[in-house]
PDB file of C-alpha atoms in Angstrom:
ATOM      1  CA  MET U   3      -6.230  -3.560  20.189  1.00  0.00           C
ATOM      2  CA  SER U   4      -3.265  -1.376  19.763  1.00  0.00           C
ATOM      3  CA  ARG U   5      -1.061  -4.465  19.230  1.00  0.00           C
ATOM      4  CA  ALA U   6      -3.534  -5.889  16.526  1.00  0.00           C
ATOM      5  CA  ARG U   7      -3.117  -2.907  14.216  1.00  0.00           C
ATOM      6  CA  PRO U   8       0.426  -3.114  13.686  1.00  0.00           C
ATOM      7  CA  ALA U   9       0.250  -6.663  12.873  1.00  0.00           C
ATOM      8  CA  ARG U  10      -2.193  -6.076  10.212  1.00  0.00           C
ATOM      9  CA  ARG U  11      -0.244  -3.328   8.662  1.00  0.00           C
ATOM     10  CA  ARG U  12       2.712  -5.537   8.491  1.00  0.00           C
ATOM     11  CA  LEU U  13       0.708  -8.378   6.817  1.00  0.00           C
ATOM     12  CA  THR U  14      -0.557  -5.812   4.404  1.00  0.00           C
ATOM     13  CA  ARG U  15       2.935  -4.613   3.472  1.00  0.00           C
ATOM     14  CA  ARG U  16       4.333  -8.097   3.023  1.00  0.00           C
ATOM     15  CA  SER U  17       1.144  -9.086   0.811  1.00  0.00           C
ATOM     16  CA  PHE U  18       1.451  -5.853  -1.161  1.00  0.00           C
ATOM     17  CA  ILE U  19       5.092  -6.775  -2.186  1.00  0.00           C
ATOM     18  CA  GLN U  20       4.500 -10.478  -2.631  1.00  0.00           C
ATOM     19  CA  ARG U  21       1.523  -9.784  -5.167  1.00  0.00           C
ATOM     20  CA  LEU U  22       3.310  -7.220  -6.995  1.00  0.00           C
ATOM     21  CA  SER U  23       6.807  -8.903  -7.273  1.00  0.00           C
ATOM     22  CA  PHE U  24       7.792 -11.889  -5.102  1.00  0.00           C
ATOM     23  CA  LEU U  25       4.589 -14.072  -4.292  1.00  0.00           C
ATOM     24  CA  GLY U  26       6.774 -16.085  -1.712  1.00  0.00           C
ATOM     25  CA  GLY U  27      10.160 -15.393  -3.272  1.00  0.00           C
ATOM     26  CA  GLY U  28      11.708 -14.181  -6.520  1.00  0.00           C
ATOM     27  CA  VAL U  29      12.814 -10.806  -8.013  1.00  0.00           C
ATOM     28  CA  VAL U  30      11.149  -8.394  -9.888  1.00  0.00           C
ATOM     29  CA  LEU U  31       8.673  -7.543 -12.374  1.00  0.00           C
ATOM     30  CA  LEU U  32      10.052  -6.496 -15.878  1.00  0.00           C
ATOM     31  CA  GLY U  33      10.384 -10.066 -17.305  1.00  0.00           C
ATOM     32  CA  PRO U  34      13.131  -9.870 -20.367  1.00  0.00           C
ATOM     33  CA  LEU U  35      14.212  -6.597 -19.383  1.00  0.00           C
ATOM     34  CA  ALA U  36      15.104  -7.550 -15.840  1.00  0.00           C
ATOM     35  CA  CYS U  37      16.810 -10.846 -17.235  1.00  0.00           C
ATOM     36  CA  LYS U  38      18.835  -8.613 -19.569  1.00  0.00           C
ATOM     37  CA  ARG U  39      19.965  -6.322 -16.569  1.00  0.00           C
ATOM     38  CA  SER U  40      21.435  -9.120 -14.801  1.00  0.00           C
ATOM     39  CA  SER U  41      24.530  -9.163 -17.215  1.00  0.00           C
ATOM     40  CA  GLU U  42      24.527  -5.392 -17.709  1.00  0.00           C
ATOM     41  CA  GLU U  43      25.950  -2.914 -15.396  1.00  0.00           C
ATOM     42  CA  PRO U  44      23.810   0.150 -14.804  1.00  0.00           C
ATOM     43  CA  LYS U  45      26.563   2.631 -16.195  1.00  0.00           C
ATOM     44  CA  PRO U  46      26.018   5.309 -18.830  1.00  0.00           C
ATOM     45  CA  ALA U  47      28.001   5.165 -22.164  1.00  0.00           C
ATOM     46  CA  LYS U  48      29.606   8.418 -21.240  1.00  0.00           C
ATOM     47  CA  ASP U  49      29.632   9.515 -17.597  1.00  0.00           C
ATOM     48  CA  PRO U  50      27.954  12.911 -17.544  1.00  0.00           C
ATOM     49  CA  GLY U  51      29.312  13.844 -14.098  1.00  0.00           C
ATOM     50  CA  PRO U  52      27.139  14.465 -11.344  1.00  0.00           C
ATOM     51  CA  LEU U  53      23.930  16.385 -11.790  1.00  0.00           C
ATOM     52  CA  GLY U  54      23.086  17.059  -8.261  1.00  0.00           C
ATOM     53  CA  THR U  55      23.412  15.516  -4.826  1.00  0.00           C
ATOM     54  CA  THR U  56      21.083  13.584  -2.420  1.00  0.00           C
ATOM     55  CA  SER U  57      20.048  14.983   0.975  1.00  0.00           C
ATOM     56  CA  GLY U  58      22.990  12.974   2.290  1.00  0.00           C
ATOM     57  CA  GLY U  59      25.577  14.523   0.070  1.00  0.00           C
ATOM     58  CA  ARG U  60      25.877  11.635  -2.557  1.00  0.00           C
ATOM     59  CA  PRO U  61      26.202  12.875  -6.202  1.00  0.00           C
ATOM     60  CA  THR U  62      23.279  12.111  -8.539  1.00  0.00           C
ATOM     61  CA  HIS U  63      23.627  11.143 -12.310  1.00  0.00           C
ATOM     62  CA  THR U  64      20.139  11.055 -13.617  1.00  0.00           C
ATOM     63  CA  PHE U  65      18.363  13.581 -11.461  1.00  0.00           C
ATOM     64  CA  SER U  66      19.189  17.127 -10.408  1.00  0.00           C
ATOM     65  CA  SER U  67      19.047  17.735  -6.575  1.00  0.00           C
ATOM     66  CA  PHE U  68      15.392  19.099  -6.790  1.00  0.00           C
ATOM     67  CA  GLU U  69      14.427  16.130  -9.104  1.00  0.00           C
ATOM     68  CA  PHE U  70      16.009  13.710  -6.558  1.00  0.00           C
ATOM     69  CA  ALA U  71      13.868  15.213  -3.599  1.00  0.00           C
ATOM     70  CA  VAL U  72      10.627  14.657  -5.697  1.00  0.00           C
ATOM     71  CA  VAL U  73      11.570  11.082  -6.621  1.00  0.00           C
ATOM     72  CA  ALA U  74      12.596  10.353  -2.814  1.00  0.00           C
ATOM     73  CA  ALA U  75       8.979  11.822  -1.687  1.00  0.00           C
ATOM     74  CA  ALA U  76       7.157   9.889  -4.452  1.00  0.00           C
ATOM     75  CA  THR U  77       8.892   6.576  -3.678  1.00  0.00           C
ATOM     76  CA  GLU U  78       8.283   6.915   0.065  1.00  0.00           C
ATOM     77  CA  ARG U  79       4.498   7.210  -0.668  1.00  0.00           C
ATOM     78  CA  ILE U  80       4.605   4.003  -2.718  1.00  0.00           C
ATOM     79  CA  LEU U  81       6.491   2.139   0.236  1.00  0.00           C
ATOM     80  CA  PRO U  82       6.166   4.363   3.168  1.00  0.00           C
ATOM     81  CA  LYS U  83       8.048   3.531   6.512  1.00  0.00           C
ATOM     82  CA  ASP U  84       5.812   2.143   9.309  1.00  0.00           C
ATOM     83  CA  GLU U  85       6.892  -0.712  11.560  1.00  0.00           C
ATOM     84  CA  ASP U  86       8.909  -1.990   8.563  1.00  0.00           C
ATOM     85  CA  PRO U  87      11.494  -0.251   6.365  1.00  0.00           C
ATOM     86  CA  GLY U  88      10.097   2.151   3.523  1.00  0.00           C
ATOM     87  CA  ALA U  89      11.772   3.117   0.218  1.00  0.00           C
ATOM     88  CA  LEU U  90      14.162   5.603   1.544  1.00  0.00           C
ATOM     89  CA  ASP U  91      15.612   3.240   4.238  1.00  0.00           C
ATOM     90  CA  ALA U  92      16.461   0.863   1.527  1.00  0.00           C
ATOM     91  CA  ASP U  93      17.916   3.935  -0.563  1.00  0.00           C
ATOM     92  CA  VAL U  94      15.331   3.298  -3.390  1.00  0.00           C
ATOM     93  CA  PRO U  95      15.825   6.822  -4.925  1.00  0.00           C
ATOM     94  CA  VAL U  96      19.645   6.178  -5.166  1.00  0.00           C
ATOM     95  CA  TYR U  97      18.916   2.842  -7.096  1.00  0.00           C
ATOM     96  CA  ILE U  98      16.565   4.804  -9.657  1.00  0.00           C
ATOM     97  CA  ASP U  99      19.007   7.258 -10.299  1.00  0.00           C
ATOM     98  CA  ARG U 100      21.604   4.558 -10.821  1.00  0.00           C
ATOM     99  CA  ILE U 101      19.586   2.015 -12.901  1.00  0.00           C
ATOM    100  CA  LEU U 102      18.246   4.821 -15.235  1.00  0.00           C
ATOM    101  CA  GLN U 103      21.661   5.483 -16.436  1.00  0.00           C
ATOM    102  CA  THR U 104      21.695   2.028 -18.115  1.00  0.00           C
ATOM    103  CA  PRO U 105      22.218   2.575 -21.943  1.00  0.00           C
ATOM    104  CA  SER U 106      19.310   0.373 -22.781  1.00  0.00           C
ATOM    105  CA  MET U 107      16.911   1.999 -20.567  1.00  0.00           C
ATOM    106  CA  GLN U 108      17.167   5.370 -22.483  1.00  0.00           C
ATOM    107  CA  PRO U 109      13.507   5.291 -23.452  1.00  0.00           C
ATOM    108  CA  MET U 110      12.504   4.384 -19.941  1.00  0.00           C
ATOM    109  CA  ARG U 111      14.517   7.090 -18.613  1.00  0.00           C
ATOM    110  CA  GLU U 112      12.981   9.523 -21.088  1.00  0.00           C
ATOM    111  CA  ASP U 113       9.488   8.534 -19.970  1.00  0.00           C
ATOM    112  CA  PHE U 114      10.258   8.797 -16.310  1.00  0.00           C
ATOM    113  CA  MET U 115      11.746  12.213 -16.544  1.00  0.00           C
ATOM    114  CA  SER U 116       8.600  13.195 -18.527  1.00  0.00           C
ATOM    115  CA  GLY U 117       6.332  11.916 -15.965  1.00  0.00           C
ATOM    116  CA  LEU U 118       8.246  13.411 -13.070  1.00  0.00           C
ATOM    117  CA  ALA U 119       8.077  16.827 -14.682  1.00  0.00           C
ATOM    118  CA  ALA U 120       4.337  16.384 -14.910  1.00  0.00           C
ATOM    119  CA  LEU U 121       3.878  15.443 -11.571  1.00  0.00           C
ATOM    120  CA  GLU U 122       5.628  18.580 -10.330  1.00  0.00           C
ATOM    121  CA  HIS U 123       3.602  20.557 -12.731  1.00  0.00           C
ATOM    122  CA  ARG U 124       0.394  19.074 -11.461  1.00  0.00           C
ATOM    123  CA  SER U 125       1.508  19.691  -7.903  1.00  0.00           C
ATOM    124  CA  GLN U 126       2.165  23.245  -8.528  1.00  0.00           C
ATOM    125  CA  ARG U 127      -0.965  23.557 -10.284  1.00  0.00           C
ATOM    126  CA  MET U 128      -3.177  21.916  -7.537  1.00  0.00           C
ATOM    127  CA  PHE U 129      -1.426  23.099  -4.316  1.00  0.00           C
ATOM    128  CA  GLN U 130       0.744  25.726  -5.283  1.00  0.00           C
ATOM    129  CA  LYS U 131       3.669  23.885  -3.921  1.00  0.00           C
ATOM    130  CA  GLY U 132       6.353  21.399  -5.154  1.00  0.00           C
ATOM    131  CA  PHE U 133       5.429  17.817  -4.677  1.00  0.00           C
ATOM    132  CA  ALA U 134       8.330  17.265  -2.141  1.00  0.00           C
ATOM    133  CA  SER U 135       6.832  20.081   0.115  1.00  0.00           C
ATOM    134  CA  LEU U 136       3.182  18.423   0.047  1.00  0.00           C
ATOM    135  CA  THR U 137       1.700  16.555   3.050  1.00  0.00           C
ATOM    136  CA  PRO U 138       1.744  12.842   2.542  1.00  0.00           C
ATOM    137  CA  ALA U 139      -1.994  13.182   2.248  1.00  0.00           C
ATOM    138  CA  GLN U 140      -1.823  15.577  -0.687  1.00  0.00           C
ATOM    139  CA  GLN U 141       1.111  13.521  -2.069  1.00  0.00           C
ATOM    140  CA  ASP U 142      -1.218  10.557  -2.188  1.00  0.00           C
ATOM    141  CA  GLU U 143      -3.942  12.424  -3.658  1.00  0.00           C
ATOM    142  CA  LEU U 144      -1.897  13.304  -6.511  1.00  0.00           C
ATOM    143  CA  LEU U 145      -0.371  10.046  -7.006  1.00  0.00           C
ATOM    144  CA  THR U 146      -3.804   8.429  -6.879  1.00  0.00           C
ATOM    145  CA  LEU U 147      -4.797  10.868  -9.777  1.00  0.00           C
ATOM    146  CA  PHE U 148      -1.975   9.516 -11.964  1.00  0.00           C
ATOM    147  CA  LYS U 149      -2.845   6.121 -11.093  1.00  0.00           C
ATOM    148  CA  ASP U 150      -6.521   6.589 -12.072  1.00  0.00           C
ATOM    149  CA  SER U 151      -5.535   8.195 -15.441  1.00  0.00           C
ATOM    150  CA  PRO U 152      -6.676   6.470 -18.610  1.00  0.00           C
ATOM    151  CA  PRO U 153      -4.527   3.448 -19.059  1.00  0.00           C
ATOM    152  CA  ARG U 154      -2.202   4.516 -21.882  1.00  0.00           C
ATOM    153  CA  SER U 155      -1.840   7.986 -20.708  1.00  0.00           C
ATOM    154  CA  GLY U 156       1.419   9.327 -19.814  1.00  0.00           C
ATOM    155  CA  GLU U 157       0.480   9.779 -16.234  1.00  0.00           C
ATOM    156  CA  ALA U 158      -0.604   6.256 -15.720  1.00  0.00           C
ATOM    157  CA  HIS U 159       2.655   5.179 -17.395  1.00  0.00           C
ATOM    158  CA  PHE U 160       4.741   7.068 -14.940  1.00  0.00           C
ATOM    159  CA  LEU U 161       2.746   5.649 -11.902  1.00  0.00           C
ATOM    160  CA  GLU U 162       3.475   2.106 -13.193  1.00  0.00           C
ATOM    161  CA  LEU U 163       7.224   2.804 -13.832  1.00  0.00           C
ATOM    162  CA  LEU U 164       7.623   4.528 -10.197  1.00  0.00           C
ATOM    163  CA  THR U 165       5.828   1.351  -8.644  1.00  0.00           C
ATOM    164  CA  VAL U 166       8.197  -1.054 -10.460  1.00  0.00           C
ATOM    165  CA  LEU U 167      11.229   0.693 -10.068  1.00  0.00           C
ATOM    166  CA  THR U 168      10.362   1.406  -6.412  1.00  0.00           C
ATOM    167  CA  LEU U 169       9.991  -2.485  -5.692  1.00  0.00           C
ATOM    168  CA  GLU U 170      12.830  -3.158  -7.695  1.00  0.00           C
ATOM    169  CA  GLY U 171      15.031  -0.808  -5.527  1.00  0.00           C
ATOM    170  CA  PHE U 172      13.656  -2.380  -2.493  1.00  0.00           C
ATOM    171  CA  LEU U 173      13.697  -5.939  -3.394  1.00  0.00           C
ATOM    172  CA  GLY U 174      16.512  -6.322  -5.915  1.00  0.00           C
ATOM    173  CA  ASP U 175      20.387  -7.139  -5.669  1.00  0.00           C
ATOM    174  CA  PRO U 176      22.137  -4.416  -3.383  1.00  0.00           C
ATOM    175  CA  SER U 177      24.821  -4.072  -5.798  1.00  0.00           C
ATOM    176  CA  TYR U 178      22.576  -1.989  -8.101  1.00  0.00           C
ATOM    177  CA  GLY U 179      22.283   0.792  -5.312  1.00  0.00           C
ATOM    178  CA  GLY U 180      18.988  -0.250  -3.633  1.00  0.00           C
ATOM    179  CA  ASN U 181      17.894  -2.601  -0.938  1.00  0.00           C
ATOM    180  CA  LYS U 182      20.372  -1.062   1.413  1.00  0.00           C
ATOM    181  CA  GLY U 183      21.353  -3.608   4.408  1.00  0.00           C
ATOM    182  CA  LYS U 184      19.219  -6.216   2.462  1.00  0.00           C
ATOM    183  CA  VAL U 185      16.212  -4.763   4.259  1.00  0.00           C
ATOM    184  CA  GLY U 186      13.822  -5.916   1.390  1.00  0.00           C
ATOM    185  CA  TRP U 187      15.014  -9.288   1.546  1.00  0.00           C
ATOM    186  CA  ARG U 188      14.875  -9.609   5.408  1.00  0.00           C
ATOM    187  CA  LEU U 189      11.363  -8.378   5.134  1.00  0.00           C
ATOM    188  CA  MET U 190      10.501 -11.198   2.797  1.00  0.00           C
ATOM    189  CA  GLY U 191      12.005 -13.691   4.844  1.00  0.00           C
ATOM    190  CA  PHE U 192      15.312 -14.827   2.830  1.00  0.00           C
ATOM    191  CA  ASP U 193      17.284 -15.183   5.914  1.00  0.00           C
ATOM    192  CA  THR U 194      20.063 -17.813   6.798  1.00  0.00           C
ATOM    193  CA  VAL U 195      21.398 -18.463  10.219  1.00  0.00           C
ATOM    194  CA  GLY U 196      22.146 -15.269  12.176  1.00  0.00           C
ATOM    195  CA  THR U 197      21.721 -12.015  10.116  1.00  0.00           C
ATOM    196  CA  VAL U 198      23.042 -12.731   6.572  1.00  0.00           C
ATOM    197  CA  ALA U 199      20.166 -12.444   4.071  1.00  0.00           C
ATOM    198  CA  MET U 200      20.114 -14.531   0.970  1.00  0.00           C
ATOM    199  CA  ALA U 201      18.835 -13.692  -2.536  1.00  0.00           C
ATOM    200  CA  PRO U 202      15.940 -15.774  -4.103  1.00  0.00           C
ATOM    201  CA  PRO U 203      17.024 -19.269  -5.522  1.00  0.00           C
ATOM    202  CA  GLU U 204      19.063 -19.244  -8.537  1.00  0.00           C
ATOM    203  CA  GLY U 205      17.071 -19.628 -11.738  1.00  0.00           C
ATOM    204  CA  TYR U 206      13.845 -18.288  -9.978  1.00  0.00           C
ATOM    205  CA  ASP U 207      11.603 -16.887 -12.596  1.00  0.00           C
ATOM    206  CA  GLY U 208       9.324 -14.264 -10.749  1.00  0.00           C
ATOM    207  CA  PRO U 209       7.162 -13.317 -13.633  1.00  0.00           C
ATOM    208  CA  LYS U 210       6.377 -16.726 -14.561  1.00  0.00           C
ATOM    209  CA  CYS U 211       5.515 -17.543 -10.819  1.00  0.00           C
ATOM    210  CA  LEU U 212       3.107 -14.592 -11.047  1.00  0.00           C
ATOM    211  CA  ARG U 213       1.285 -16.066 -14.231  1.00  0.00           C
ATOM    212  CA  GLU U 214       1.049 -19.433 -12.746  1.00  0.00           C
ATOM    213  CA  CYS U 215      -0.336 -18.236  -9.582  1.00  0.00           C
ATOM    214  CA  GLY U 216      -2.918 -16.074 -11.360  1.00  0.00           C
ATOM    215  CA  VAL U 217      -1.837 -12.706 -10.035  1.00  0.00           C
ATOM    216  CA  HIS U 218      -1.346 -11.085 -13.377  1.00  0.00           C
ATOM    217  CA  LYS U 219      -3.594 -12.095 -16.283  1.00  0.00           C
TER     218      LYS U 219
END
């Protein structure tokens, strides 16, 4: 029995990622925006210089050190490490910090930062602690509240952005700062001979596949 449970969790992780982004192979969820990004480097129009650092000492450009810790904790609850790598293993927070510097993503950056501030405010109000200091169960409770907020609310929108960007960072091209060691591609089975991971086939339309397969209606 102890061997059966890890197998189920691995299947659940893979199924979760497939349903939300790949469905057997492909890249992420944002449709035209994702296509536009492929030819646009995630660089700011003017480099503001580092705002803070990660726990490993790398400079951050969208988040302060405190904000980065909150993002790191939140993404790890979206894709927690178990038998398979989690968001932190794939450098997902680094990806989010970098991609939100893309000039065309300024509205998304503003929405994300507002949602991040709301998450921290709610954490302080409910638990008298910052989100990064909460237990995993408390973090899940708070994120669930955001998920279950009215569909057009800022909280629900933030949770959607957090989920999409987490999956992008886990499954996207490593040149954008995430998918460290190509762990996301390996998890989804994009491997060739040996240990070299391959990207999804050229021209693959992930959102189209999701629509045709009936995952999103």
